[in-house]
mmCIF file of C-alpha atoms and ligand atoms in Angstrom:
data_model
loop_
_atom_site.group_PDB
_atom_site.id
_atom_site.type_symbol
_atom_site.label_atom_id
_atom_site.label_comp_id
_atom_site.label_asym_id
_atom_site.label_seq_id
_atom_site.Cartn_x
_atom_site.Cartn_y
_atom_site.Cartn_z
ATOM 1 C CA MET A 23 9.898 -36.763 118.747
ATOM 2 C CA SER A 24 9.134 -34.850 115.022
ATOM 3 C CA GLU A 25 5.807 -36.368 112.797
ATOM 4 C CA GLU A 26 8.189 -38.612 110.806
ATOM 5 C CA LEU A 27 9.127 -40.627 114.705
ATOM 6 C CA ILE A 28 6.157 -40.620 115.657
ATOM 7 C CA PHE A 29 4.375 -43.163 112.225
ATOM 8 C CA HIS A 30 6.860 -45.597 111.235
ATOM 9 C CA GLY A 31 7.000 -49.354 110.663
ATOM 10 C CA GLU A 32 4.743 -50.947 108.215
ATOM 11 C CA HIS A 33 0.571 -50.231 108.764
ATOM 12 C CA LEU A 34 -1.573 -51.515 106.768
ATOM 13 C CA LEU A 35 -2.129 -47.973 105.951
ATOM 14 C CA ASP A 36 -0.061 -44.631 106.326
ATOM 15 C CA VAL A 37 -0.709 -41.503 105.436
ATOM 16 C CA GLN A 38 3.199 -39.304 105.198
ATOM 17 C CA ARG A 39 2.520 -35.285 104.624
ATOM 18 C CA LEU A 40 -0.076 -35.587 102.940
ATOM 19 C CA LYS A 41 -1.403 -32.787 101.925
ATOM 20 C CA LYS A 42 -4.362 -31.482 98.949
ATOM 21 C CA PHE A 43 -5.001 -27.825 98.043
ATOM 22 C CA PHE A 44 -8.303 -26.897 95.543
ATOM 23 C CA PRO A 45 -7.169 -23.748 92.698
ATOM 24 C CA ILE A 46 -9.697 -20.781 92.913
ATOM 25 C CA LYS A 47 -10.102 -19.932 88.883
ATOM 26 C CA LYS A 48 -11.179 -16.204 88.110
ATOM 27 C CA GLY A 49 -11.266 -14.686 85.424
ATOM 28 C CA VAL A 50 -11.712 -15.044 81.432
ATOM 29 C CA PHE A 51 -8.669 -17.400 81.437
ATOM 30 C CA ARG A 52 -9.169 -19.260 84.454
ATOM 31 C CA ARG A 53 -5.888 -17.336 86.345
ATOM 32 C CA THR A 54 -5.160 -19.412 89.369
ATOM 33 C CA VAL A 55 -5.120 -16.747 92.059
ATOM 34 C CA GLY A 56 -5.417 -18.445 95.233
ATOM 35 C CA TRP A 57 -5.236 -21.801 97.072
ATOM 36 C CA VAL A 58 -7.686 -23.380 99.352
ATOM 37 C CA GLN A 59 -5.302 -25.699 101.910
ATOM 38 C CA ALA A 60 -7.796 -28.353 102.464
ATOM 39 C CA VAL A 61 -5.504 -31.054 103.800
ATOM 40 C CA ASP A 62 -2.539 -29.630 104.831
ATOM 41 C CA GLY A 63 0.558 -31.836 105.789
ATOM 42 C CA VAL A 64 -1.458 -34.832 107.096
ATOM 43 C CA SER A 65 0.475 -38.288 108.388
ATOM 44 C CA LEU A 66 -1.599 -41.017 110.330
ATOM 45 C CA HIS A 67 -1.344 -44.637 110.121
ATOM 46 C CA VAL A 68 -4.407 -47.692 111.009
ATOM 47 C CA ASP A 69 -2.781 -50.564 111.546
ATOM 48 C CA LYS A 70 -4.718 -54.033 110.673
ATOM 49 C CA GLY A 71 -7.556 -55.607 112.477
ATOM 50 C CA GLU A 72 -7.653 -50.987 113.920
ATOM 51 C CA THR A 73 -10.816 -48.739 113.429
ATOM 52 C CA LEU A 74 -8.989 -45.290 113.114
ATOM 53 C CA GLY A 75 -12.295 -42.148 114.021
ATOM 54 C CA LEU A 76 -10.717 -39.127 112.014
ATOM 55 C CA VAL A 77 -13.004 -35.946 113.973
ATOM 56 C CA GLY A 78 -13.484 -32.584 113.151
ATOM 57 C CA GLU A 79 -16.169 -29.890 112.783
ATOM 58 C CA SER A 80 -16.899 -29.632 109.089
ATOM 59 C CA GLY A 81 -15.300 -28.695 105.974
ATOM 60 C CA CYS A 82 -11.550 -29.754 108.237
ATOM 61 C CA GLY A 83 -10.825 -31.580 105.601
ATOM 62 C CA LYS A 84 -11.486 -35.519 107.076
ATOM 63 C CA SER A 85 -13.184 -36.207 103.633
ATOM 64 C CA THR A 86 -10.976 -34.397 101.389
ATOM 65 C CA THR A 87 -8.444 -36.799 103.413
ATOM 66 C CA GLY A 88 -10.702 -39.801 102.900
ATOM 67 C CA LYS A 89 -11.291 -39.364 99.400
ATOM 68 C CA CYS A 90 -7.037 -39.068 98.722
ATOM 69 C CA ILE A 91 -6.698 -42.242 99.675
ATOM 70 C CA LEU A 92 -9.713 -43.642 98.132
ATOM 71 C CA ARG A 93 -7.703 -42.279 94.892
ATOM 72 C CA LEU A 94 -11.011 -41.030 93.924
ATOM 73 C CA LEU A 95 -8.738 -37.101 94.071
ATOM 74 C CA GLU A 96 -5.402 -36.508 93.472
ATOM 75 C CA PRO A 97 -3.052 -35.498 96.461
ATOM 76 C CA THR A 98 -0.787 -31.980 95.884
ATOM 77 C CA GLU A 99 1.851 -34.097 97.948
ATOM 78 C CA GLY A 100 2.751 -36.685 100.063
ATOM 79 C CA ASP A 101 2.957 -40.421 99.893
ATOM 80 C CA ILE A 102 -0.164 -42.882 100.976
ATOM 81 C CA LEU A 103 1.272 -46.604 101.261
ATOM 82 C CA LEU A 104 -0.786 -49.956 101.586
ATOM 83 C CA GLU A 105 0.832 -52.768 102.741
ATOM 84 C CA GLY A 106 4.378 -50.285 102.446
ATOM 85 C CA LYS A 107 3.786 -49.657 97.956
ATOM 86 C CA ASN A 108 2.713 -46.092 97.691
ATOM 87 C CA ILE A 109 -0.085 -45.913 95.769
ATOM 88 C CA SER A 110 0.385 -43.007 93.407
ATOM 89 C CA ALA A 111 3.002 -45.411 91.802
ATOM 90 C CA ILE A 112 0.557 -47.622 90.635
ATOM 91 C CA ASN A 113 0.008 -49.327 87.723
ATOM 92 C CA PRO A 114 -3.612 -49.853 86.062
ATOM 93 C CA SER A 115 -3.687 -53.475 86.946
ATOM 94 C CA GLU A 116 -2.295 -52.759 91.104
ATOM 95 C CA MET A 117 -5.167 -50.242 90.293
ATOM 96 C CA LYS A 118 -7.811 -52.558 90.393
ATOM 97 C CA GLN A 119 -6.531 -54.815 92.978
ATOM 98 C CA PHE A 120 -6.057 -51.853 95.170
ATOM 99 C CA ARG A 121 -10.626 -50.908 94.770
ATOM 100 C CA ARG A 122 -10.152 -54.279 95.670
ATOM 101 C CA LYS A 123 -8.729 -54.111 98.839
ATOM 102 C CA VAL A 124 -10.495 -50.313 99.689
ATOM 103 C CA GLN A 125 -13.839 -49.891 100.476
ATOM 104 C CA ALA A 126 -15.459 -46.566 101.155
ATOM 105 C CA VAL A 127 -18.847 -45.994 102.994
ATOM 106 C CA PHE A 128 -20.250 -42.457 102.408
ATOM 107 C CA GLN A 129 -22.579 -40.649 104.522
ATOM 108 C CA ASP A 130 -25.733 -40.932 101.795
ATOM 109 C CA PRO A 131 -26.361 -44.336 100.927
ATOM 110 C CA TYR A 132 -29.224 -43.048 98.793
ATOM 111 C CA SER A 133 -27.275 -41.102 96.329
ATOM 112 C CA SER A 134 -24.394 -43.763 96.169
ATOM 113 C CA LEU A 135 -26.684 -46.791 94.952
ATOM 114 C CA ASN A 136 -27.478 -46.474 91.472
ATOM 115 C CA PRO A 137 -31.175 -46.390 91.498
ATOM 116 C CA ARG A 138 -31.991 -48.133 88.670
ATOM 117 C CA MET A 139 -30.971 -50.886 90.120
ATOM 118 C CA SER A 140 -32.252 -53.739 92.056
ATOM 119 C CA VAL A 141 -30.592 -53.831 95.448
ATOM 120 C CA GLY A 142 -28.924 -57.503 94.336
ATOM 121 C CA ASN A 143 -27.565 -56.477 91.715
ATOM 122 C CA ILE A 144 -25.635 -53.195 93.420
ATOM 123 C CA VAL A 145 -25.346 -55.457 95.430
ATOM 124 C CA GLY A 146 -23.499 -58.181 93.166
ATOM 125 C CA GLU A 147 -21.567 -55.532 90.803
ATOM 126 C CA PRO A 148 -18.333 -55.722 92.822
ATOM 127 C CA PHE A 149 -18.634 -59.378 92.066
ATOM 128 C CA LYS A 150 -19.249 -58.550 88.577
ATOM 129 C CA VAL A 151 -16.367 -55.911 88.282
ATOM 130 C CA HIS A 152 -13.937 -57.371 88.833
ATOM 131 C CA ASP A 153 -15.039 -61.421 87.837
ATOM 132 C CA ILE A 154 -14.871 -63.014 90.551
ATOM 133 C CA HIS A 155 -17.520 -65.773 90.963
ATOM 134 C CA PRO A 156 -18.978 -67.705 87.767
ATOM 135 C CA SER A 157 -22.256 -65.590 87.744
ATOM 136 C CA SER A 158 -24.592 -68.739 88.883
ATOM 137 C CA ASP A 159 -22.767 -67.980 92.258
ATOM 138 C CA ILE A 160 -23.281 -64.647 92.302
ATOM 139 C CA ARG A 161 -26.932 -64.555 93.839
ATOM 140 C CA GLU A 162 -26.514 -67.234 96.783
ATOM 141 C CA ARG A 163 -23.575 -64.896 97.706
ATOM 142 C CA VAL A 164 -25.340 -61.744 97.258
ATOM 143 C CA ALA A 165 -28.015 -63.151 99.881
ATOM 144 C CA ASP A 166 -25.287 -64.386 102.081
ATOM 145 C CA LEU A 167 -24.311 -60.994 102.838
ATOM 146 C CA PHE A 168 -27.698 -59.817 102.886
ATOM 147 C CA LYS A 169 -28.231 -62.076 105.606
ATOM 148 C CA LYS A 170 -24.581 -60.824 107.442
ATOM 149 C CA VAL A 171 -26.416 -56.814 107.190
ATOM 150 C CA GLY A 172 -29.753 -58.447 108.976
ATOM 151 C CA LEU A 173 -32.039 -57.537 106.036
ATOM 152 C CA ARG A 174 -33.715 -60.683 104.411
ATOM 153 C CA PRO A 175 -32.894 -62.023 100.890
ATOM 154 C CA GLU A 176 -36.388 -61.970 99.668
ATOM 155 C CA TYR A 177 -35.991 -57.916 99.048
ATOM 156 C CA MET A 178 -32.759 -58.593 96.766
ATOM 157 C CA SER A 179 -35.190 -57.844 93.079
ATOM 158 C CA ARG A 180 -36.313 -54.036 94.989
ATOM 159 C CA TYR A 181 -35.055 -50.660 94.169
ATOM 160 C CA PRO A 182 -33.498 -48.588 96.844
ATOM 161 C CA HIS A 183 -35.737 -46.131 96.907
ATOM 162 C CA GLU A 184 -38.274 -48.814 98.509
ATOM 163 C CA PHE A 185 -35.861 -48.406 101.639
ATOM 164 C CA SER A 186 -35.064 -46.295 104.843
ATOM 165 C CA GLY A 187 -31.949 -45.013 105.635
ATOM 166 C CA GLY A 188 -30.701 -47.541 107.191
ATOM 167 C CA GLN A 189 -31.218 -50.187 105.191
ATOM 168 C CA ARG A 190 -30.107 -48.322 102.600
ATOM 169 C CA GLN A 191 -27.017 -47.496 104.276
ATOM 170 C CA ARG A 192 -27.005 -51.536 105.204
ATOM 171 C CA ILE A 193 -27.139 -51.988 101.487
ATOM 172 C CA GLY A 194 -24.192 -50.055 100.858
ATOM 173 C CA ILE A 195 -22.389 -52.172 104.189
ATOM 174 C CA ALA A 196 -22.511 -55.501 102.036
ATOM 175 C CA ARG A 197 -21.543 -54.034 98.891
ATOM 176 C CA SER A 198 -18.754 -52.818 100.443
ATOM 177 C CA ILE A 199 -17.809 -55.948 102.685
ATOM 178 C CA ALA A 200 -18.885 -58.247 99.096
ATOM 179 C CA LEU A 201 -14.834 -58.199 97.650
ATOM 180 C CA ARG A 202 -14.072 -58.721 101.338
ATOM 181 C CA PRO A 203 -11.870 -55.750 101.681
ATOM 182 C CA ASP A 204 -8.619 -54.518 103.979
ATOM 183 C CA LEU A 205 -9.907 -51.701 105.006
ATOM 184 C CA ILE A 206 -12.720 -49.513 104.742
ATOM 185 C CA ILE A 207 -13.364 -45.415 104.480
ATOM 186 C CA PHE A 208 -16.207 -44.935 106.247
ATOM 187 C CA ASP A 209 -16.763 -41.321 105.308
ATOM 188 C CA GLU A 210 -20.677 -39.977 107.914
ATOM 189 C CA PRO A 211 -21.818 -43.272 107.200
ATOM 190 C CA VAL A 212 -24.552 -42.389 110.364
ATOM 191 C CA SER A 213 -25.033 -38.719 110.199
ATOM 192 C CA ALA A 214 -28.229 -39.112 108.038
ATOM 193 C CA LEU A 215 -30.043 -42.075 110.637
ATOM 194 C CA ASP A 216 -32.037 -41.750 113.452
ATOM 195 C CA VAL A 217 -30.100 -41.980 117.216
ATOM 196 C CA SER A 218 -31.341 -45.253 117.628
ATOM 197 C CA ILE A 219 -30.809 -46.209 113.733
ATOM 198 C CA GLN A 220 -27.072 -45.453 114.490
ATOM 199 C CA ALA A 221 -26.879 -47.820 117.300
ATOM 200 C CA GLN A 222 -28.066 -50.131 115.113
ATOM 201 C CA VAL A 223 -25.557 -49.718 112.176
ATOM 202 C CA ILE A 224 -22.402 -49.190 114.454
ATOM 203 C CA ASN A 225 -22.581 -52.519 116.039
ATOM 204 C CA LEU A 226 -22.989 -54.138 112.641
ATOM 205 C CA LEU A 227 -20.384 -52.406 111.481
ATOM 206 C CA ASP A 228 -17.647 -53.935 114.630
ATOM 207 C CA ASP A 229 -19.990 -57.711 114.170
ATOM 208 C CA LEU A 230 -18.214 -57.995 110.784
ATOM 209 C CA LYS A 231 -15.041 -55.952 111.777
ATOM 210 C CA GLN A 232 -14.586 -58.852 113.891
ATOM 211 C CA GLU A 233 -15.902 -61.610 111.749
ATOM 212 C CA PHE A 234 -14.136 -59.933 107.707
ATOM 213 C CA LYS A 235 -10.853 -59.360 110.159
ATOM 214 C CA LEU A 236 -11.670 -55.707 108.696
ATOM 215 C CA SER A 237 -9.374 -52.755 109.627
ATOM 216 C CA TYR A 238 -11.465 -49.313 109.125
ATOM 217 C CA LEU A 239 -11.291 -45.195 108.816
ATOM 218 C CA PHE A 240 -14.053 -43.661 110.188
ATOM 219 C CA ILE A 241 -14.917 -40.525 109.650
ATOM 220 C CA ALA A 242 -17.222 -38.468 111.297
ATOM 221 C CA HIS A 243 -17.796 -34.364 113.026
ATOM 222 C CA ASP A 244 -18.774 -36.347 116.002
ATOM 223 C CA LEU A 245 -16.791 -37.502 118.936
ATOM 224 C CA SER A 246 -19.613 -39.344 120.434
ATOM 225 C CA VAL A 247 -20.215 -41.451 117.462
ATOM 226 C CA VAL A 248 -16.345 -42.139 116.889
ATOM 227 C CA GLU A 249 -16.225 -42.795 120.457
ATOM 228 C CA HIS A 250 -18.084 -46.092 119.626
ATOM 229 C CA VAL A 251 -16.408 -48.028 117.274
ATOM 230 C CA SER A 252 -12.967 -46.567 117.675
ATOM 231 C CA ASP A 253 -9.365 -47.800 118.631
ATOM 232 C CA ARG A 254 -7.297 -44.194 118.204
ATOM 233 C CA ILE A 255 -8.269 -40.947 117.586
ATOM 234 C CA ALA A 256 -7.696 -38.582 115.456
ATOM 235 C CA VAL A 257 -8.904 -34.584 115.612
ATOM 236 C CA MET A 258 -8.672 -32.373 112.714
ATOM 237 C CA TYR A 259 -8.338 -28.324 113.015
ATOM 238 C CA LEU A 260 -8.183 -26.588 109.821
ATOM 239 C CA GLY A 261 -6.317 -29.448 107.475
ATOM 240 C CA LYS A 262 -4.100 -30.503 110.249
ATOM 241 C CA ILE A 263 -4.189 -33.399 112.661
ATOM 242 C CA VAL A 264 -3.027 -31.719 116.518
ATOM 243 C CA GLU A 265 -4.064 -34.447 118.537
ATOM 244 C CA VAL A 266 -3.777 -38.435 118.076
ATOM 245 C CA ALA A 267 -4.144 -40.865 120.635
ATOM 246 C CA LYS A 268 -6.397 -43.791 122.402
ATOM 247 C CA ASP A 269 -9.600 -43.136 122.254
ATOM 248 C CA THR A 270 -9.984 -44.741 126.154
ATOM 249 C CA GLU A 271 -7.021 -41.509 127.181
ATOM 250 C CA LEU A 272 -8.445 -39.864 124.105
ATOM 251 C CA TYR A 273 -11.820 -38.760 126.086
ATOM 252 C CA SER A 274 -10.084 -39.181 130.449
ATOM 253 C CA ASN A 275 -7.527 -37.087 129.121
ATOM 254 C CA PRO A 276 -8.670 -35.098 125.980
ATOM 255 C CA LEU A 277 -4.864 -32.155 125.588
ATOM 256 C CA HIS A 278 -5.167 -29.691 122.878
ATOM 257 C CA PRO A 279 -7.317 -27.328 123.542
ATOM 258 C CA TYR A 280 -9.537 -28.154 120.834
ATOM 259 C CA THR A 281 -10.568 -31.612 121.065
ATOM 260 C CA ARG A 282 -11.155 -30.378 124.576
ATOM 261 C CA ALA A 283 -13.102 -28.034 123.734
ATOM 262 C CA LEU A 284 -15.501 -30.834 121.285
ATOM 263 C CA LEU A 285 -15.473 -33.252 123.951
ATOM 264 C CA SER A 286 -17.255 -30.324 126.493
ATOM 265 C CA ALA A 287 -20.090 -29.998 123.598
ATOM 266 C CA ILE A 288 -21.444 -33.713 123.824
ATOM 267 C CA PRO A 289 -23.949 -33.682 125.987
ATOM 268 C CA ILE A 290 -23.784 -36.320 129.436
ATOM 269 C CA PRO A 291 -26.223 -38.987 130.396
ATOM 270 C CA GLU A 292 -25.838 -38.327 134.018
ATOM 271 C CA PRO A 293 -26.866 -34.566 134.374
ATOM 272 C CA LYS A 294 -25.990 -34.489 137.887
ATOM 273 C CA GLN A 295 -22.557 -35.069 136.946
ATOM 274 C CA LYS A 296 -21.149 -30.700 136.185
ATOM 275 C CA LYS A 297 -19.934 -30.927 132.961
ATOM 276 C CA LYS A 298 -18.265 -26.836 131.553
ATOM 277 C CA ARG A 299 -19.568 -26.573 128.462
ATOM 278 C CA ILE A 300 -16.416 -24.828 126.248
ATOM 279 C CA ILE A 301 -17.472 -22.520 123.512
ATOM 280 C CA LEU A 302 -15.619 -21.637 121.430
ATOM 281 C CA GLN A 303 -14.809 -18.039 119.923
ATOM 282 C CA GLY A 304 -15.534 -17.298 116.569
ATOM 283 C CA GLU A 305 -15.736 -19.121 112.663
ATOM 284 C CA VAL A 306 -13.562 -21.890 111.955
ATOM 285 C CA PRO A 307 -10.965 -20.004 109.430
ATOM 286 C CA SER A 308 -10.837 -20.776 105.459
ATOM 287 C CA PRO A 309 -8.180 -22.352 104.293
ATOM 288 C CA ILE A 310 -8.014 -20.091 101.753
ATOM 289 C CA ASN A 311 -5.592 -17.866 104.185
ATOM 290 C CA PRO A 312 -5.118 -20.306 107.196
ATOM 291 C CA PRO A 313 -3.789 -18.035 110.660
ATOM 292 C CA SER A 314 -0.557 -17.722 111.062
ATOM 293 C CA GLY A 315 1.936 -19.924 113.132
ATOM 294 C CA CYS A 316 -0.998 -22.627 115.401
ATOM 295 C CA ARG A 317 -3.925 -22.487 113.129
ATOM 296 C CA PHE A 318 -6.217 -22.147 116.254
ATOM 297 C CA HIS A 319 -4.680 -19.124 118.150
ATOM 298 C CA PRO A 320 -8.007 -16.706 116.718
ATOM 299 C CA ARG A 321 -9.770 -19.207 118.817
ATOM 300 C CA CYS A 322 -7.933 -20.875 121.285
ATOM 301 C CA SER A 323 -8.440 -19.545 125.210
ATOM 302 C CA GLU A 324 -4.778 -20.584 126.033
ATOM 303 C CA ALA A 325 -3.277 -19.112 122.972
ATOM 304 C CA MET A 326 0.288 -17.303 124.328
ATOM 305 C CA LYS A 327 2.787 -15.418 121.657
ATOM 306 C CA ILE A 328 4.244 -17.679 120.669
ATOM 307 C CA CYS A 329 1.367 -19.904 118.968
ATOM 308 C CA LYS A 330 1.277 -17.155 116.686
ATOM 309 C CA HIS A 331 3.923 -16.426 115.140
ATOM 310 C CA GLU A 332 5.219 -20.704 115.618
ATOM 311 C CA GLU A 333 3.595 -23.667 114.286
ATOM 312 C CA PRO A 334 3.663 -26.426 116.665
ATOM 313 C CA ILE A 335 4.456 -29.738 115.551
ATOM 314 C CA MET A 336 3.672 -32.854 116.739
ATOM 315 C CA SER A 337 4.608 -34.053 120.161
ATOM 316 C CA ALA A 338 4.587 -37.927 121.890
ATOM 317 C CA ILE A 339 3.401 -37.558 124.963
ATOM 318 C CA ASP A 340 3.327 -41.008 125.794
ATOM 319 C CA HIS A 341 3.676 -44.019 123.470
ATOM 320 C CA HIS A 342 -0.057 -43.680 122.600
ATOM 321 C CA HIS A 343 -0.772 -40.226 122.816
ATOM 322 C CA GLN A 344 0.369 -37.454 120.592
ATOM 323 C CA VAL A 345 -0.223 -33.618 120.458
ATOM 324 C CA SER A 346 0.136 -30.570 118.225
ATOM 325 C CA CYS A 347 0.220 -27.860 121.316
ATOM 326 C CA PHE A 348 3.317 -26.140 122.717
ATOM 327 C CA LEU A 349 1.219 -26.484 126.131
ATOM 328 C CA TYR A 350 3.040 -29.654 126.094
ATOM 329 C CA ARG A 351 6.371 -28.506 124.515
HETATM 330 FE FE1 SF4 B 406 -4.035 -23.052 121.487
HETATM 331 FE FE2 SF4 B 406 -1.081 -22.533 121.131
HETATM 332 FE FE3 SF4 B 406 -1.737 -24.969 121.781
HETATM 333 FE FE4 SF4 B 406 -2.732 -23.735 119.693
HETATM 334 S S1 SF4 B 406 -0.400 -24.102 120.404
HETATM 335 S S2 SF4 B 406 -3.478 -25.362 120.822
HETATM 336 S S3 SF4 B 406 -2.580 -21.630 120.362
HETATM 337 S S4 SF4 B 406 -1.895 -23.288 123.558
#
């Protein structure tokens, strides 16, 4: 089955054949001498109330995909649809609506919070930008949001540097839910936090998702982190999605050799259970000149002759599981 047939219907978010290439410029005249093919034909969707985990090693294009969806980067090709509407063709007032409906939380909570603003003003800023509540109401609204994310409203007049990393991430989360968005894109939201704090933040995200009926795109490099939050998981390698499955299915029956290698690297709590670690050979190739055929072939222990010359397409193994690999053709 082709990729076009797999991703159909009306979803909250629908990304179709997204490409983002960055030019490499050289010389006095800044001529384009090549392209970094950061995202090359990514199709994915997020349904209402769903969390899609997007996982892969650093540099695989997952954050670039997120930034294209947020319109922080202009896609080179492809379509991004929110509730069926193509967001590349929207006018400025529709863009304002889009910014209300789609929010983001990034890895480093400190750099995304203005150090000169009190955290109360940071969390209340979206109300002012979108002119939603009268100024007299905003303080009360912000206090509510602080409670929702487990912070004391008395802290509203403090500044970002007075908080720990976990608390700062809670402030960023409070700001992201202020406008009651439909979709939040989390880009490595817990990677900079201690493991114990990670679990607390992930539990908070779960609670907020239920309470506000949110949908998430959760970007991470670590499969063990997305396991706890995702309904489905998409695995990315060198600018392409190589496998998509329901969370339980991906962990119990990983099909793509790259997914298997990523999963084998997750430490298991019960050391008596033996698990063979798959060590990937070599480095991730450069997205400037990606390998021919299957991009994973130079590192794949199961590579066949065809893998060097032909590119595998996404095939449906069953309704909830798709993989892009010749082993399953
Ligand atoms: Fe390995 Fe070939 Fe499958 Fe690529 S297509 S993952 S090289 S077996």
